[in-house]
Amino acid sequence: MFNLDFSPDREKNPLILQRADPFIYKHTDGYYYFTASVPEYDRIELRRAWTLEGLANAEPAVIWRKHSDGPMSWHIWAPEIHFIDGKWYIYFAAGQVHDPWYIRTWILENSSQDPFCGEWKEKGRLEAEWDSFMLDTTVFTHKGSLYAVWAQKSKERTENSRLYIAQMYNPYTLKLPQTLLSVPEYDWECNGFKVNEGPAVLIRNRKVFITFSASATDASYCIGLLYADENADLLNPVSWKKAKKPVFTTDESFGIFGPGHNSFTVTHDGKDDVLVYHARPYAEVNLDMALYDPNRNTLIKRILWDKNGFPVLQKNSPVL
């Protein structure tokens, strides 16, 4: 009952329609938990199922709605759900009605063992080293330490967003200063806008991999890759290398346009890693209105690995 079809036909068909920035977490209770940006950008939904395919028809529950004014009142984006030290946390980006692009990372906490029960409390804003456009925060534990990775506009304001990493004192406090991981530098990172965003972490084959999304959110949107040795100092920028070419781009033959903002999960038996991402089924979209086009759908595909232990996300797409 837990066999998942990863045939080409399955991989080009959406798992869930009109859900961008998808995040799937498989918990120790056996459930898959799913959250994502909804087209209205006004709430955070959560759904769960015993299987990945079951998420398609799982009933979503609204666990939080935007404020009517002030912080967290506009552009509710890219929620992620994590279970850390016995509590549930949701990290998400939000602006405000009178300043829609005042985007910052905010955190919800729930101490119930069941995230559909208990109370989701607002823990406030995640404070970075400086105050600027900040979104797409993800967290991970490595060798006993909790880390956060996120996208943020630099002090110099020379790009739309760069990627940064920092350790955390706890799930809602960064241990500063932060470390710069990646700057948009290649052409594929600068189409339409100079963007590095949507980081996701996968630790395999004695390496720490961070995928990220680049360029504008039209058909030029794509996935890049950073990697470091698992024993390296992750806060030292020298530890990280960037693939010179994207590892997942638009594939017209599959009807997948602008793939990006991914997360990772595993098959039910834990034997295979799964890429979770969004894409549109068409190329034509007004760049100025791309974020308000609702048809970024959630898709999944099994991850293959090359002989050097690197993830292969797209056929014939080079890693190095």
Tab-separated table of C-alpha atoms in Angstrom:
chain	number	residue	atom	x	y	z
A	1	MET	CA	0.000	0.000	0.000
A	2	PHE	CA	2.986	2.295	0.346
A	3	ASN	CA	4.437	1.840	-3.139
A	4	LEU	CA	4.826	5.196	-4.859
A	5	ASP	CA	4.764	5.450	-8.633
A	6	PHE	CA	7.847	7.342	-9.846
A	7	SER	CA	7.288	6.675	-13.545
A	8	PRO	CA	7.826	9.578	-15.965
A	9	ASP	CA	4.075	10.077	-16.230
A	10	ARG	CA	3.781	10.365	-12.459
A	11	GLU	CA	6.685	12.725	-12.158
A	12	LYS	CA	5.249	15.234	-14.624
A	13	ASN	CA	1.796	15.246	-13.029
A	14	PRO	CA	1.178	17.520	-10.035
A	15	LEU	CA	0.666	15.996	-6.621
A	16	ILE	CA	-1.303	19.043	-5.421
A	17	LEU	CA	-2.638	21.850	-7.592
A	18	GLN	CA	-2.030	25.529	-6.835
A	19	ARG	CA	0.347	25.056	-3.948
A	20	ALA	CA	3.672	26.854	-4.302
A	21	ASP	CA	6.762	26.641	-2.083
A	22	PRO	CA	5.809	23.128	-0.910
A	23	PHE	CA	7.245	21.576	2.226
A	24	ILE	CA	6.740	17.935	3.253
A	25	TYR	CA	8.002	16.550	6.551
A	26	LYS	CA	7.796	12.852	7.499
A	27	HIS	CA	7.438	12.606	11.262
A	28	THR	CA	8.205	9.737	13.615
A	29	ASP	CA	4.457	9.104	13.971
A	30	GLY	CA	4.470	7.809	10.387
A	31	TYR	CA	2.553	10.733	8.913
A	32	TYR	CA	3.649	13.030	6.119
A	33	TYR	CA	2.877	16.668	6.971
A	34	PHE	CA	2.405	19.142	4.127
A	35	THR	CA	2.256	22.928	4.052
A	36	ALA	CA	2.783	25.485	1.270
A	37	SER	CA	1.894	28.959	0.067
A	38	VAL	CA	-1.792	29.228	-0.850
A	39	PRO	CA	-2.766	31.432	-3.831
A	40	GLU	CA	-4.475	34.007	-1.584
A	41	TYR	CA	-1.341	34.430	0.578
A	42	ASP	CA	-3.613	34.950	3.583
A	43	ARG	CA	-3.280	31.841	5.776
A	44	ILE	CA	-1.223	28.817	6.733
A	45	GLU	CA	-2.692	25.418	6.016
A	46	LEU	CA	-1.573	22.009	7.205
A	47	ARG	CA	-2.530	18.577	5.941
A	48	ARG	CA	-1.268	15.070	6.656
A	49	ALA	CA	-1.496	11.556	5.245
A	50	TRP	CA	0.097	8.148	5.661
A	51	THR	CA	1.457	8.296	2.119
A	52	LEU	CA	2.804	10.962	-0.170
A	53	GLU	CA	0.045	10.270	-2.674
A	54	GLY	CA	-2.503	10.536	0.122
A	55	LEU	CA	-1.612	14.188	0.654
A	56	ALA	CA	-3.391	15.030	-2.597
A	57	ASN	CA	-6.813	14.360	-1.091
A	58	ALA	CA	-6.062	15.050	2.562
A	59	GLU	CA	-8.312	17.682	4.113
A	60	PRO	CA	-6.336	20.866	4.799
A	61	ALA	CA	-6.752	22.555	8.172
A	62	VAL	CA	-6.193	26.293	8.585
A	63	ILE	CA	-3.949	26.649	11.627
A	64	TRP	CA	-3.271	30.398	11.366
A	65	ARG	CA	-4.616	33.429	9.466
A	66	LYS	CA	-2.966	36.725	8.617
A	67	HIS	CA	-3.483	39.779	10.811
A	68	SER	CA	-5.824	42.510	9.642
A	69	ASP	CA	-3.120	45.170	9.943
A	70	GLY	CA	0.509	45.661	10.925
A	71	PRO	CA	3.125	42.881	10.853
A	72	MET	CA	2.049	39.525	9.399
A	73	SER	CA	-0.900	41.095	7.545
A	74	TRP	CA	0.137	40.525	3.896
A	75	HIS	CA	2.056	38.149	1.621
A	76	ILE	CA	1.998	35.063	3.836
A	77	TRP	CA	4.621	32.953	2.073
A	78	ALA	CA	6.497	29.675	2.145
A	79	PRO	CA	5.661	28.081	5.513
A	80	GLU	CA	7.781	25.182	6.738
A	81	ILE	CA	6.890	22.836	9.606
A	82	HIS	CA	9.592	21.332	11.840
A	83	PHE	CA	9.588	19.277	15.048
A	84	ILE	CA	12.401	20.428	17.357
A	85	ASP	CA	13.036	19.432	20.971
A	86	GLY	CA	9.519	18.110	21.478
A	87	LYS	CA	7.648	21.071	19.950
A	88	TRP	CA	6.324	21.991	16.528
A	89	TYR	CA	7.535	25.122	14.758
A	90	ILE	CA	6.388	26.827	11.578
A	91	TYR	CA	8.679	29.337	9.884
A	92	PHE	CA	7.070	31.619	7.317
A	93	ALA	CA	7.518	34.944	5.559
A	94	ALA	CA	5.077	37.831	5.847
A	95	GLY	CA	4.722	41.471	4.878
A	96	GLN	CA	2.190	44.053	6.033
A	97	VAL	CA	-0.804	45.752	4.447
A	98	HIS	CA	0.711	49.224	4.271
A	99	ASP	CA	4.145	47.932	3.221
A	100	PRO	CA	3.608	44.637	1.333
A	101	TRP	CA	7.320	44.149	0.619
A	102	TYR	CA	8.385	44.558	4.222
A	103	ILE	CA	8.930	40.798	4.189
A	104	ARG	CA	10.452	39.188	7.267
A	105	THR	CA	10.598	35.689	8.798
A	106	TRP	CA	8.106	34.897	11.572
A	107	ILE	CA	7.683	31.831	13.774
A	108	LEU	CA	4.773	29.877	15.246
A	109	GLU	CA	5.155	27.321	18.059
A	110	ASN	CA	2.902	24.490	19.208
A	111	SER	CA	3.765	22.339	22.253
A	112	SER	CA	1.099	19.697	21.479
A	113	GLN	CA	2.383	16.366	20.189
A	114	ASP	CA	-0.320	16.621	17.527
A	115	PRO	CA	0.100	19.800	15.436
A	116	PHE	CA	-3.610	19.730	14.607
A	117	CYS	CA	-4.350	20.130	18.320
A	118	GLY	CA	-3.124	22.563	20.944
A	119	GLU	CA	-2.450	26.222	20.226
A	120	TRP	CA	-0.171	27.749	17.633
A	121	LYS	CA	1.461	30.666	19.435
A	122	GLU	CA	3.242	33.515	17.694
A	123	LYS	CA	6.871	33.499	18.803
A	124	GLY	CA	7.711	36.699	16.972
A	125	ARG	CA	10.193	37.608	14.287
A	126	LEU	CA	13.464	35.849	13.597
A	127	GLU	CA	16.037	38.591	14.101
A	128	ALA	CA	18.957	38.616	11.680
A	129	GLU	CA	22.142	40.666	11.912
A	130	TRP	CA	20.472	43.583	10.102
A	131	ASP	CA	16.883	44.420	9.254
A	132	SER	CA	16.018	43.885	5.588
A	133	PHE	CA	13.894	41.780	3.226
A	134	MET	CA	14.162	38.234	4.636
A	135	LEU	CA	12.308	35.056	3.733
A	136	ASP	CA	12.429	31.296	3.085
A	137	THR	CA	14.008	30.303	6.381
A	138	THR	CA	14.697	26.607	6.835
A	139	VAL	CA	16.328	24.872	9.802
A	140	PHE	CA	18.289	21.655	10.236
A	141	THR	CA	20.320	19.813	12.859
A	142	HIS	CA	23.845	18.615	12.138
A	143	LYS	CA	26.261	17.033	14.603
A	144	GLY	CA	24.165	18.193	17.531
A	145	SER	CA	23.857	21.837	16.461
A	146	LEU	CA	20.772	23.604	15.134
A	147	TYR	CA	21.274	25.787	12.047
A	148	ALA	CA	19.124	28.168	10.029
A	149	VAL	CA	19.543	29.011	6.356
A	150	TRP	CA	17.578	31.828	4.738
A	151	ALA	CA	17.385	34.375	1.928
A	152	GLN	CA	17.936	38.060	2.691
A	153	LYS	CA	18.701	41.337	0.963
A	154	SER	CA	22.229	42.393	1.779
A	155	LYS	CA	23.257	45.606	3.506
A	156	GLU	CA	24.523	46.860	0.158
A	157	ARG	CA	21.116	46.197	-1.503
A	158	THR	CA	22.916	45.066	-4.665
A	159	GLU	CA	20.753	41.965	-5.259
A	160	ASN	CA	17.207	40.934	-4.480
A	161	SER	CA	18.444	38.270	-2.078
A	162	ARG	CA	21.483	36.281	-1.005
A	163	LEU	CA	21.708	33.133	1.095
A	164	TYR	CA	22.957	33.156	4.689
A	165	ILE	CA	23.546	30.576	7.423
A	166	ALA	CA	23.829	30.816	11.217
A	167	GLN	CA	23.672	28.544	14.218
A	168	MET	CA	20.695	28.933	16.539
A	169	TYR	CA	20.539	29.307	20.317
A	170	ASN	CA	17.040	27.838	20.131
A	171	PRO	CA	14.390	27.388	17.411
A	172	TYR	CA	13.501	31.094	17.441
A	173	THR	CA	16.851	32.854	18.075
A	174	LEU	CA	19.820	33.091	15.715
A	175	LYS	CA	23.369	32.926	17.030
A	176	LEU	CA	24.913	35.846	15.190
A	177	PRO	CA	26.901	36.933	13.240
A	178	GLN	CA	25.551	35.253	10.146
A	179	THR	CA	27.642	33.807	7.325
A	180	LEU	CA	27.182	34.593	3.642
A	181	LEU	CA	26.671	31.401	1.642
A	182	SER	CA	25.797	32.468	-1.877
A	183	VAL	CA	25.397	35.553	-4.061
A	184	PRO	CA	23.627	35.577	-7.456
A	185	GLU	CA	26.566	35.623	-9.865
A	186	TYR	CA	25.904	33.373	-12.840
A	187	ASP	CA	23.518	34.284	-15.656
A	188	TRP	CA	21.063	31.574	-14.562
A	189	GLU	CA	20.815	33.242	-11.146
A	190	CYS	CA	20.104	36.706	-12.559
A	191	ASN	CA	17.345	36.262	-15.150
A	192	GLY	CA	14.718	38.918	-14.447
A	193	PHE	CA	15.962	39.440	-10.908
A	194	LYS	CA	19.180	38.655	-9.040
A	195	VAL	CA	17.836	36.017	-6.685
A	196	ASN	CA	19.055	33.230	-4.408
A	197	GLU	CA	16.159	31.956	-2.257
A	198	GLY	CA	14.239	28.893	-1.116
A	199	PRO	CA	17.117	26.922	0.469
A	200	ALA	CA	16.593	23.262	1.371
A	201	VAL	CA	19.052	20.965	3.143
A	202	LEU	CA	19.851	17.322	2.457
A	203	ILE	CA	22.678	15.510	4.284
A	204	ARG	CA	23.846	12.419	2.428
A	205	ASN	CA	27.022	10.674	1.286
A	206	ARG	CA	29.234	12.525	3.781
A	207	LYS	CA	28.165	15.880	2.375
A	208	VAL	CA	25.784	18.665	3.329
A	209	PHE	CA	23.823	19.750	0.262
A	210	ILE	CA	21.793	22.954	0.017
A	211	THR	CA	19.581	23.419	-2.995
A	212	PHE	CA	18.243	26.892	-3.715
A	213	SER	CA	16.122	28.692	-6.278
A	214	ALA	CA	17.366	31.416	-8.591
A	215	SER	CA	16.137	34.146	-10.960
A	216	ALA	CA	12.594	35.452	-11.463
A	217	THR	CA	9.559	33.286	-10.728
A	218	ASP	CA	8.701	32.698	-14.379
A	219	ALA	CA	10.062	29.947	-16.658
A	220	SER	CA	13.627	31.076	-15.877
A	221	TYR	CA	13.227	29.988	-12.230
A	222	CYS	CA	15.579	27.070	-11.535
A	223	ILE	CA	17.379	25.130	-8.813
A	224	GLY	CA	21.055	25.501	-7.941
A	225	LEU	CA	23.254	23.520	-5.575
A	226	LEU	CA	25.725	24.290	-2.781
A	227	TYR	CA	27.674	21.586	-0.988
A	228	ALA	CA	30.172	21.112	1.843
A	229	ASP	CA	31.929	18.196	3.497
A	230	GLU	CA	29.917	16.919	6.467
A	231	ASN	CA	32.895	17.481	8.790
A	232	ALA	CA	33.608	21.010	7.592
A	233	ASP	CA	32.852	24.165	9.552
A	234	LEU	CA	29.506	25.095	8.014
A	235	LEU	CA	29.888	28.688	9.206
A	236	ASN	CA	33.082	29.149	7.219
A	237	PRO	CA	32.203	30.313	3.692
A	238	VAL	CA	35.341	28.589	2.357
A	239	SER	CA	33.719	25.242	3.252
A	240	TRP	CA	31.046	25.696	0.580
A	241	LYS	CA	31.193	25.190	-3.173
A	242	LYS	CA	28.538	26.116	-5.724
A	243	ALA	CA	27.704	24.127	-8.847
A	244	LYS	CA	28.403	26.372	-11.824
A	245	LYS	CA	25.254	25.275	-13.623
A	246	PRO	CA	21.705	24.768	-12.324
A	247	VAL	CA	20.697	21.219	-11.422
A	248	PHE	CA	17.006	21.534	-12.376
A	249	THR	CA	15.590	23.845	-15.044
A	250	THR	CA	12.484	24.209	-17.185
A	251	ASP	CA	11.737	21.001	-19.115
A	252	GLU	CA	9.320	21.723	-21.952
A	253	SER	CA	9.097	18.028	-22.898
A	254	PHE	CA	7.621	17.296	-19.471
A	255	GLY	CA	5.516	20.454	-19.341
A	256	ILE	CA	7.449	21.678	-16.296
A	257	PHE	CA	8.203	25.403	-16.319
A	258	GLY	CA	10.106	27.324	-13.663
A	259	PRO	CA	10.826	24.476	-11.213
A	260	GLY	CA	11.951	25.679	-7.830
A	261	HIS	CA	11.479	26.330	-4.134
A	262	ASN	CA	11.919	22.714	-3.218
A	263	SER	CA	12.075	20.659	-0.056
A	264	PHE	CA	13.121	17.067	0.599
A	265	THR	CA	11.396	14.066	2.100
A	266	VAL	CA	11.741	10.275	1.902
A	267	THR	CA	9.715	7.343	0.658
A	268	HIS	CA	7.673	5.557	3.299
A	269	ASP	CA	10.275	2.805	3.666
A	270	GLY	CA	13.004	5.437	4.034
A	271	LYS	CA	15.064	3.934	1.215
A	272	ASP	CA	14.792	6.774	-1.294
A	273	ASP	CA	14.998	10.544	-1.087
A	274	VAL	CA	12.225	12.530	-2.727
A	275	LEU	CA	12.384	15.988	-4.252
A	276	VAL	CA	9.329	18.154	-3.554
A	277	TYR	CA	9.053	21.282	-5.708
A	278	HIS	CA	6.689	23.589	-7.535
A	279	ALA	CA	6.392	24.406	-11.232
A	280	ARG	CA	3.884	25.784	-13.716
A	281	PRO	CA	2.402	23.796	-16.623
A	282	TYR	CA	3.062	26.662	-19.069
A	283	ALA	CA	5.776	29.194	-19.847
A	284	GLU	CA	3.887	32.386	-20.585
A	285	VAL	CA	3.413	34.531	-17.513
A	286	ASN	CA	3.614	38.277	-16.924
A	287	LEU	CA	6.831	38.763	-14.976
A	288	ASP	CA	5.365	41.659	-12.992
A	289	MET	CA	2.427	39.470	-11.938
A	290	ALA	CA	4.150	36.089	-11.756
A	291	LEU	CA	3.795	35.845	-7.985
A	292	TYR	CA	0.028	36.247	-8.320
A	293	ASP	CA	-0.397	33.565	-10.944
A	294	PRO	CA	-1.979	30.746	-8.890
A	295	ASN	CA	-0.854	27.843	-11.048
A	296	ARG	CA	2.390	26.885	-9.409
A	297	ASN	CA	1.679	23.257	-8.574
A	298	THR	CA	3.373	20.845	-6.172
A	299	LEU	CA	5.246	17.970	-7.810
A	300	ILE	CA	7.437	15.164	-6.460
A	301	LYS	CA	10.125	12.950	-7.941
A	302	ARG	CA	12.595	10.372	-6.660
A	303	ILE	CA	16.184	11.578	-6.364
A	304	LEU	CA	18.899	9.579	-8.090
A	305	TRP	CA	22.578	9.751	-7.144
A	306	ASP	CA	25.623	9.885	-9.382
A	307	LYS	CA	28.851	7.908	-8.874
A	308	ASN	CA	30.337	10.774	-6.843
A	309	GLY	CA	27.446	10.876	-4.403
A	310	PHE	CA	25.750	13.979	-5.804
A	311	PRO	CA	21.972	14.250	-6.274
A	312	VAL	CA	20.655	13.989	-9.811
A	313	LEU	CA	17.476	16.051	-9.953
A	314	GLN	CA	17.067	16.211	-13.718
A	315	LYS	CA	18.220	13.943	-16.518
A	316	ASN	CA	21.301	15.260	-18.354
A	317	SER	CA	21.672	18.127	-15.896
A	318	PRO	CA	25.324	18.474	-14.773
A	319	VAL	CA	26.143	18.871	-11.098
A	320	LEU	CA	29.656	20.307	-11.384
